[in-house]
Amino acid sequence: MCTVVIRVPEPGPGRVRVLAIRDEDPKRPWRPLGQWWPEHPEITGIQDELAGGAWLAYNERQLSVLLNRAGGPPEGVMPTTRGHLVLGSLTGETLPNPLTTLGFNLVEATFDGVQVTSWEGGEPTVVDLDPGTHMIAHSDVNDYSAARIAHWLPMFSDAPTEGVRWWTEWAKVLDHGSQQLEPTDDRALIRDNRPHGFPTMSLLAVVASIGPGGVTAEMGELSEPGTWEPVAPLW
C-alpha cells in the first residue's frame, strides 16, 4: 500500500523529483538507506533483511522503487520475491520471463525521464510519464478511482519543487493533509492498513532528486508506525 509522487520536468535542465512513502509490516526487519549489497557497491538503498532485496534503491544515474499490486503467477506456481526487481533494474537486467512474483508497479526514474512497469499476470505493461506531477499506489498511474490519488494529486501538482531543499512545499502538503485525516482513512498517505485487511503501516518517507548531476536522496523514519509527525531530515 505504498505511495509514490513523481514530478517529471519539461525537457531541459530540470530534475525529476520523487516522494516515496513506504508501508510495511512493522515486524518485518529492514535497513535504512545504505550500501547493503557488497556485490553492487554502487547501489544505495533500503534493504528488506528477510529477502535481501530493496524497496527503493539508486545508483549514480537511476532510482527505482517497487510498489505492491494485485495479481501474480498462475495457480500452482510458488511466488518469488519482488525485491530483487529493484536491484535488477539498476544493474541493467531485463525482467524475468516468465514473471513469478506477486503483482507490482516498478518505477524507474533516470536523467531522461520516468517509466512505470506494471504487472498483474500475463504480459507486463510499460508507461512513460509525461512532464507534470503523477501519483501511483497499488493500481495505475494517476488512478483517480483511488481515494488517496484523487485527494492528494491536485495538491502536490500545485506545490513548487525548486531550490536546494526542493521538497519543502511537498512536505508542507504532506504535513497539513496528514493532520486532517485518520491513518485508516482511504485517502490517507500516512496509513494504518490493518482495518483494510493488511498488516502494513507507514514507516518512512524518502525524497529523491534525479538529474544530470546524479541522484540524491534523504530518508525520514516515523517514530511510531502509521502516525504522522514531521520527520527529520525532511524538516
mmCIF file of C-alpha atoms in Angstrom:
data_model
loop_
_atom_site.group_PDB
_atom_site.id
_atom_site.type_symbol
_atom_site.label_atom_id
_atom_site.label_comp_id
_atom_site.label_asym_id
_atom_site.label_seq_id
_atom_site.Cartn_x
_atom_site.Cartn_y
_atom_site.Cartn_z
ATOM 1 C CA MET A 1 0.000 0.000 0.000
ATOM 2 C CA CYS A 2 2.982 2.331 -0.545
ATOM 3 C CA THR A 3 2.589 5.621 -2.405
ATOM 4 C CA VAL A 4 4.946 7.470 -4.752
ATOM 5 C CA VAL A 5 4.634 11.060 -6.000
ATOM 6 C CA ILE A 6 6.697 11.948 -9.089
ATOM 7 C CA ARG A 7 7.346 15.221 -10.852
ATOM 8 C CA VAL A 8 8.731 14.934 -14.374
ATOM 9 C CA PRO A 9 10.249 18.192 -15.674
ATOM 10 C CA GLU A 10 9.799 19.677 -19.103
ATOM 11 C CA PRO A 11 12.680 18.775 -21.455
ATOM 12 C CA GLY A 12 15.802 20.681 -20.439
ATOM 13 C CA PRO A 13 17.954 21.003 -17.338
ATOM 14 C CA GLY A 14 15.244 20.219 -14.764
ATOM 15 C CA ARG A 15 15.405 17.302 -12.332
ATOM 16 C CA VAL A 16 12.939 14.500 -11.630
ATOM 17 C CA ARG A 17 11.561 14.790 -8.084
ATOM 18 C CA VAL A 18 10.250 11.829 -6.081
ATOM 19 C CA LEU A 19 8.452 11.463 -2.761
ATOM 20 C CA ALA A 20 8.086 7.807 -1.760
ATOM 21 C CA ILE A 21 6.190 6.640 1.340
ATOM 22 C CA ARG A 22 6.766 3.085 2.458
ATOM 23 C CA ASP A 23 4.068 0.915 4.065
ATOM 24 C CA GLU A 24 5.252 -2.387 5.500
ATOM 25 C CA ASP A 25 4.604 -4.764 8.376
ATOM 26 C CA PRO A 26 6.418 -3.074 11.298
ATOM 27 C CA LYS A 27 7.607 -6.500 12.444
ATOM 28 C CA ARG A 28 9.452 -7.177 9.183
ATOM 29 C CA PRO A 29 13.139 -6.180 9.599
ATOM 30 C CA TRP A 30 14.700 -3.669 7.236
ATOM 31 C CA ARG A 31 17.758 -1.449 6.906
ATOM 32 C CA PRO A 32 17.738 2.290 6.096
ATOM 33 C CA LEU A 33 19.373 3.910 3.084
ATOM 34 C CA GLY A 34 22.831 2.377 2.769
ATOM 35 C CA GLN A 35 25.164 0.256 0.658
ATOM 36 C CA TRP A 36 23.992 -3.180 1.757
ATOM 37 C CA TRP A 37 24.955 -5.223 -1.321
ATOM 38 C CA PRO A 38 28.722 -5.981 -1.447
ATOM 39 C CA GLU A 39 28.382 -7.302 -4.995
ATOM 40 C CA HIS A 40 26.919 -3.911 -6.015
ATOM 41 C CA PRO A 41 28.801 -1.205 -4.068
ATOM 42 C CA GLU A 42 27.450 1.427 -6.452
ATOM 43 C CA ILE A 43 23.886 0.873 -5.179
ATOM 44 C CA THR A 44 22.403 2.641 -2.152
ATOM 45 C CA GLY A 45 19.005 1.584 -0.930
ATOM 46 C CA ILE A 46 16.540 0.477 1.722
ATOM 47 C CA GLN A 47 17.022 -3.242 2.218
ATOM 48 C CA ASP A 48 14.488 -5.859 3.194
ATOM 49 C CA GLU A 49 16.520 -8.022 5.571
ATOM 50 C CA LEU A 50 14.424 -11.158 5.135
ATOM 51 C CA ALA A 51 14.594 -11.408 1.343
ATOM 52 C CA GLY A 52 17.757 -9.358 0.826
ATOM 53 C CA GLY A 53 16.271 -7.159 -1.902
ATOM 54 C CA ALA A 54 15.325 -3.493 -1.933
ATOM 55 C CA TRP A 55 12.133 -1.478 -1.712
ATOM 56 C CA LEU A 56 13.852 1.654 -3.058
ATOM 57 C CA ALA A 57 17.422 1.989 -4.302
ATOM 58 C CA TYR A 58 19.564 4.105 -6.600
ATOM 59 C CA ASN A 59 22.929 4.407 -8.303
ATOM 60 C CA GLU A 60 24.600 7.427 -9.873
ATOM 61 C CA ARG A 61 22.036 7.807 -12.661
ATOM 62 C CA GLN A 62 18.807 5.998 -11.725
ATOM 63 C CA LEU A 63 16.388 5.495 -8.856
ATOM 64 C CA SER A 64 13.978 2.561 -8.705
ATOM 65 C CA VAL A 65 11.148 1.877 -6.267
ATOM 66 C CA LEU A 66 8.680 -1.012 -6.071
ATOM 67 C CA LEU A 67 5.006 -0.925 -5.077
ATOM 68 C CA ASN A 68 2.814 -3.954 -4.497
ATOM 69 C CA ARG A 69 -0.103 -4.654 -6.785
ATOM 70 C CA ALA A 70 -2.785 -7.327 -7.078
ATOM 71 C CA GLY A 71 -2.195 -10.433 -9.159
ATOM 72 C CA GLY A 72 0.729 -12.759 -9.631
ATOM 73 C CA PRO A 73 1.810 -16.017 -11.244
ATOM 74 C CA PRO A 74 -0.585 -18.754 -12.343
ATOM 75 C CA GLU A 75 -2.122 -21.029 -9.754
ATOM 76 C CA GLY A 76 0.334 -23.661 -8.603
ATOM 77 C CA VAL A 77 3.449 -21.511 -9.160
ATOM 78 C CA MET A 78 5.198 -20.526 -5.928
ATOM 79 C CA PRO A 79 5.674 -16.715 -5.938
ATOM 80 C CA THR A 80 9.240 -15.409 -5.811
ATOM 81 C CA THR A 81 10.387 -12.230 -4.072
ATOM 82 C CA ARG A 82 9.751 -8.864 -5.713
ATOM 83 C CA GLY A 83 12.647 -7.063 -4.010
ATOM 84 C CA HIS A 84 15.270 -8.237 -6.480
ATOM 85 C CA LEU A 85 13.406 -6.450 -9.282
ATOM 86 C CA VAL A 86 14.712 -3.121 -7.966
ATOM 87 C CA LEU A 87 18.313 -4.327 -7.930
ATOM 88 C CA GLY A 88 17.878 -5.861 -11.362
ATOM 89 C CA SER A 89 16.556 -2.616 -12.809
ATOM 90 C CA LEU A 90 19.633 -0.765 -11.528
ATOM 91 C CA THR A 91 22.085 -3.319 -12.902
ATOM 92 C CA GLY A 92 20.517 -3.466 -16.359
ATOM 93 C CA GLU A 93 18.816 -6.841 -16.056
ATOM 94 C CA THR A 94 15.675 -7.460 -18.072
ATOM 95 C CA LEU A 95 12.556 -8.592 -16.255
ATOM 96 C CA PRO A 96 12.423 -12.357 -15.686
ATOM 97 C CA ASN A 97 10.405 -14.198 -18.305
ATOM 98 C CA PRO A 98 8.152 -15.658 -17.173
ATOM 99 C CA LEU A 99 7.499 -13.443 -14.150
ATOM 100 C CA THR A 100 6.782 -15.426 -10.988
ATOM 101 C CA THR A 101 6.488 -12.663 -8.386
ATOM 102 C CA LEU A 102 3.276 -11.245 -6.993
ATOM 103 C CA GLY A 103 1.929 -8.202 -8.832
ATOM 104 C CA PHE A 104 3.889 -4.954 -8.803
ATOM 105 C CA ASN A 105 4.434 -1.430 -10.088
ATOM 106 C CA LEU A 106 8.123 -0.748 -10.731
ATOM 107 C CA VAL A 107 9.026 2.946 -11.007
ATOM 108 C CA GLU A 108 12.337 3.676 -12.763
ATOM 109 C CA ALA A 109 13.490 7.314 -12.779
ATOM 110 C CA THR A 110 16.551 8.335 -14.794
ATOM 111 C CA PHE A 111 18.085 11.539 -16.132
ATOM 112 C CA ASP A 112 15.957 11.092 -19.256
ATOM 113 C CA GLY A 113 12.546 10.535 -17.689
ATOM 114 C CA VAL A 114 10.393 8.110 -15.715
ATOM 115 C CA GLN A 115 8.978 4.747 -16.726
ATOM 116 C CA VAL A 116 6.485 2.595 -14.808
ATOM 117 C CA THR A 117 6.261 -1.149 -15.444
ATOM 118 C CA SER A 118 3.123 -2.830 -14.076
ATOM 119 C CA TRP A 119 2.273 -6.499 -13.801
ATOM 120 C CA GLU A 120 -0.737 -8.425 -12.515
ATOM 121 C CA GLY A 121 -0.254 -11.548 -14.631
ATOM 122 C CA GLY A 122 0.130 -12.115 -18.342
ATOM 123 C CA GLU A 123 2.298 -9.530 -20.106
ATOM 124 C CA PRO A 124 3.652 -6.518 -18.167
ATOM 125 C CA THR A 125 2.650 -3.034 -19.323
ATOM 126 C CA VAL A 126 5.055 -0.092 -19.566
ATOM 127 C CA VAL A 127 4.107 3.600 -19.326
ATOM 128 C CA ASP A 128 6.417 6.563 -19.944
ATOM 129 C CA LEU A 129 5.362 9.507 -17.789
ATOM 130 C CA ASP A 130 4.776 12.871 -19.461
ATOM 131 C CA PRO A 131 6.062 16.103 -17.908
ATOM 132 C CA GLY A 132 3.980 17.001 -14.872
ATOM 133 C CA THR A 133 3.093 15.570 -11.470
ATOM 134 C CA HIS A 134 1.986 11.958 -11.072
ATOM 135 C CA MET A 135 0.995 9.590 -8.277
ATOM 136 C CA ILE A 136 0.973 5.824 -8.082
ATOM 137 C CA ALA A 137 -0.014 3.366 -5.363
ATOM 138 C CA HIS A 138 -1.334 -0.175 -5.880
ATOM 139 C CA SER A 139 -3.148 0.444 -9.178
ATOM 140 C CA ASP A 140 -2.443 2.501 -12.307
ATOM 141 C CA VAL A 141 -0.588 5.800 -12.514
ATOM 142 C CA ASN A 142 -2.889 8.746 -11.698
ATOM 143 C CA ASP A 143 -5.797 6.396 -10.972
ATOM 144 C CA TYR A 144 -8.457 8.846 -9.793
ATOM 145 C CA SER A 145 -10.647 5.963 -8.642
ATOM 146 C CA ALA A 146 -8.081 5.505 -5.835
ATOM 147 C CA ALA A 147 -9.174 7.787 -2.983
ATOM 148 C CA ARG A 148 -5.679 8.891 -1.985
ATOM 149 C CA ILE A 149 -4.706 9.864 -5.533
ATOM 150 C CA ALA A 150 -7.920 11.808 -6.151
ATOM 151 C CA HIS A 151 -7.440 13.629 -2.837
ATOM 152 C CA TRP A 152 -3.707 14.415 -2.957
ATOM 153 C CA LEU A 153 -2.620 14.699 -6.578
ATOM 154 C CA PRO A 154 -4.069 18.187 -7.165
ATOM 155 C CA MET A 155 -2.323 19.486 -4.034
ATOM 156 C CA PHE A 156 1.068 18.048 -4.957
ATOM 157 C CA SER A 157 0.616 19.309 -8.515
ATOM 158 C CA ASP A 158 0.148 22.874 -7.252
ATOM 159 C CA ALA A 159 3.190 22.844 -4.940
ATOM 160 C CA PRO A 160 6.556 24.054 -6.359
ATOM 161 C CA THR A 161 9.683 21.878 -6.147
ATOM 162 C CA GLU A 162 12.577 24.304 -6.545
ATOM 163 C CA GLY A 163 15.770 25.153 -4.661
ATOM 164 C CA VAL A 164 18.235 23.207 -2.569
ATOM 165 C CA ARG A 165 15.531 21.984 -0.185
ATOM 166 C CA TRP A 166 13.166 21.443 -3.081
ATOM 167 C CA TRP A 167 10.879 19.124 -1.111
ATOM 168 C CA THR A 168 9.811 21.816 1.405
ATOM 169 C CA GLU A 169 6.456 22.615 -0.202
ATOM 170 C CA TRP A 170 5.638 18.947 -0.753
ATOM 171 C CA ALA A 171 6.472 18.358 2.915
ATOM 172 C CA LYS A 172 4.021 21.107 3.866
ATOM 173 C CA VAL A 173 1.329 19.445 1.769
ATOM 174 C CA LEU A 174 2.026 16.110 3.470
ATOM 175 C CA ASP A 175 2.082 17.711 6.920
ATOM 176 C CA HIS A 176 -1.140 19.683 6.561
ATOM 177 C CA GLY A 177 -3.065 16.941 4.797
ATOM 178 C CA SER A 178 -1.967 14.209 7.204
ATOM 179 C CA GLN A 179 -3.183 16.208 10.182
ATOM 180 C CA GLN A 180 -6.658 16.274 8.652
ATOM 181 C CA LEU A 181 -7.009 12.516 8.039
ATOM 182 C CA GLU A 182 -7.019 9.460 10.252
ATOM 183 C CA PRO A 183 -4.457 6.830 9.169
ATOM 184 C CA THR A 184 -7.300 4.383 8.480
ATOM 185 C CA ASP A 185 -8.964 6.788 6.022
ATOM 186 C CA ASP A 186 -8.883 5.573 2.399
ATOM 187 C CA ARG A 187 -7.453 8.992 1.450
ATOM 188 C CA ALA A 188 -4.542 8.913 3.913
ATOM 189 C CA LEU A 189 -0.907 8.819 2.787
ATOM 190 C CA ILE A 190 0.418 8.061 6.265
ATOM 191 C CA ARG A 191 -1.527 4.883 6.737
ATOM 192 C CA ASP A 192 -2.645 2.125 9.072
ATOM 193 C CA ASN A 193 -3.810 -0.576 6.674
ATOM 194 C CA ARG A 194 -4.808 -3.153 9.286
ATOM 195 C CA PRO A 195 -8.560 -2.363 9.135
ATOM 196 C CA HIS A 196 -8.335 -2.945 5.366
ATOM 197 C CA GLY A 197 -7.019 -6.483 5.891
ATOM 198 C CA PHE A 198 -3.272 -5.821 5.549
ATOM 199 C CA PRO A 199 -0.666 -5.862 8.392
ATOM 200 C CA THR A 200 1.167 -2.856 6.938
ATOM 201 C CA MET A 201 1.614 0.669 8.287
ATOM 202 C CA SER A 202 3.531 3.694 7.022
ATOM 203 C CA LEU A 203 7.112 3.549 8.290
ATOM 204 C CA LEU A 204 9.150 6.174 6.433
ATOM 205 C CA ALA A 205 9.361 8.704 3.634
ATOM 206 C CA VAL A 206 12.122 9.284 1.078
ATOM 207 C CA VAL A 207 12.628 12.389 -1.053
ATOM 208 C CA ALA A 208 14.890 11.999 -4.068
ATOM 209 C CA SER A 209 16.085 14.112 -6.966
ATOM 210 C CA ILE A 210 17.400 12.676 -10.236
ATOM 211 C CA GLY A 211 19.239 14.718 -12.841
ATOM 212 C CA PRO A 212 22.425 15.052 -14.901
ATOM 213 C CA GLY A 213 24.454 15.730 -11.763
ATOM 214 C CA GLY A 214 23.452 12.440 -10.152
ATOM 215 C CA VAL A 215 20.883 11.112 -7.695
ATOM 216 C CA THR A 216 20.385 12.481 -4.184
ATOM 217 C CA ALA A 217 18.039 11.093 -1.548
ATOM 218 C CA GLU A 218 17.038 11.749 2.064
ATOM 219 C CA MET A 219 15.061 9.437 4.356
ATOM 220 C CA GLY A 220 12.898 10.215 7.370
ATOM 221 C CA GLU A 221 11.553 7.456 9.639
ATOM 222 C CA LEU A 222 8.365 7.801 11.658
ATOM 223 C CA SER A 223 8.947 7.194 15.358
ATOM 224 C CA GLU A 224 5.584 5.393 15.569
ATOM 225 C CA PRO A 225 4.374 3.408 12.526
ATOM 226 C CA GLY A 226 1.236 4.812 10.950
ATOM 227 C CA THR A 227 1.326 8.016 12.989
ATOM 228 C CA TRP A 228 2.223 11.246 11.233
ATOM 229 C CA GLU A 229 4.900 13.586 12.519
ATOM 230 C CA PRO A 230 7.259 15.993 10.740
ATOM 231 C CA VAL A 231 10.340 13.773 10.345
ATOM 232 C CA ALA A 232 13.967 14.812 10.083
ATOM 233 C CA PRO A 233 15.763 15.415 7.765
ATOM 234 C CA LEU A 234 12.695 16.352 5.688
ATOM 235 C CA TRP A 235 12.046 19.256 8.096
#
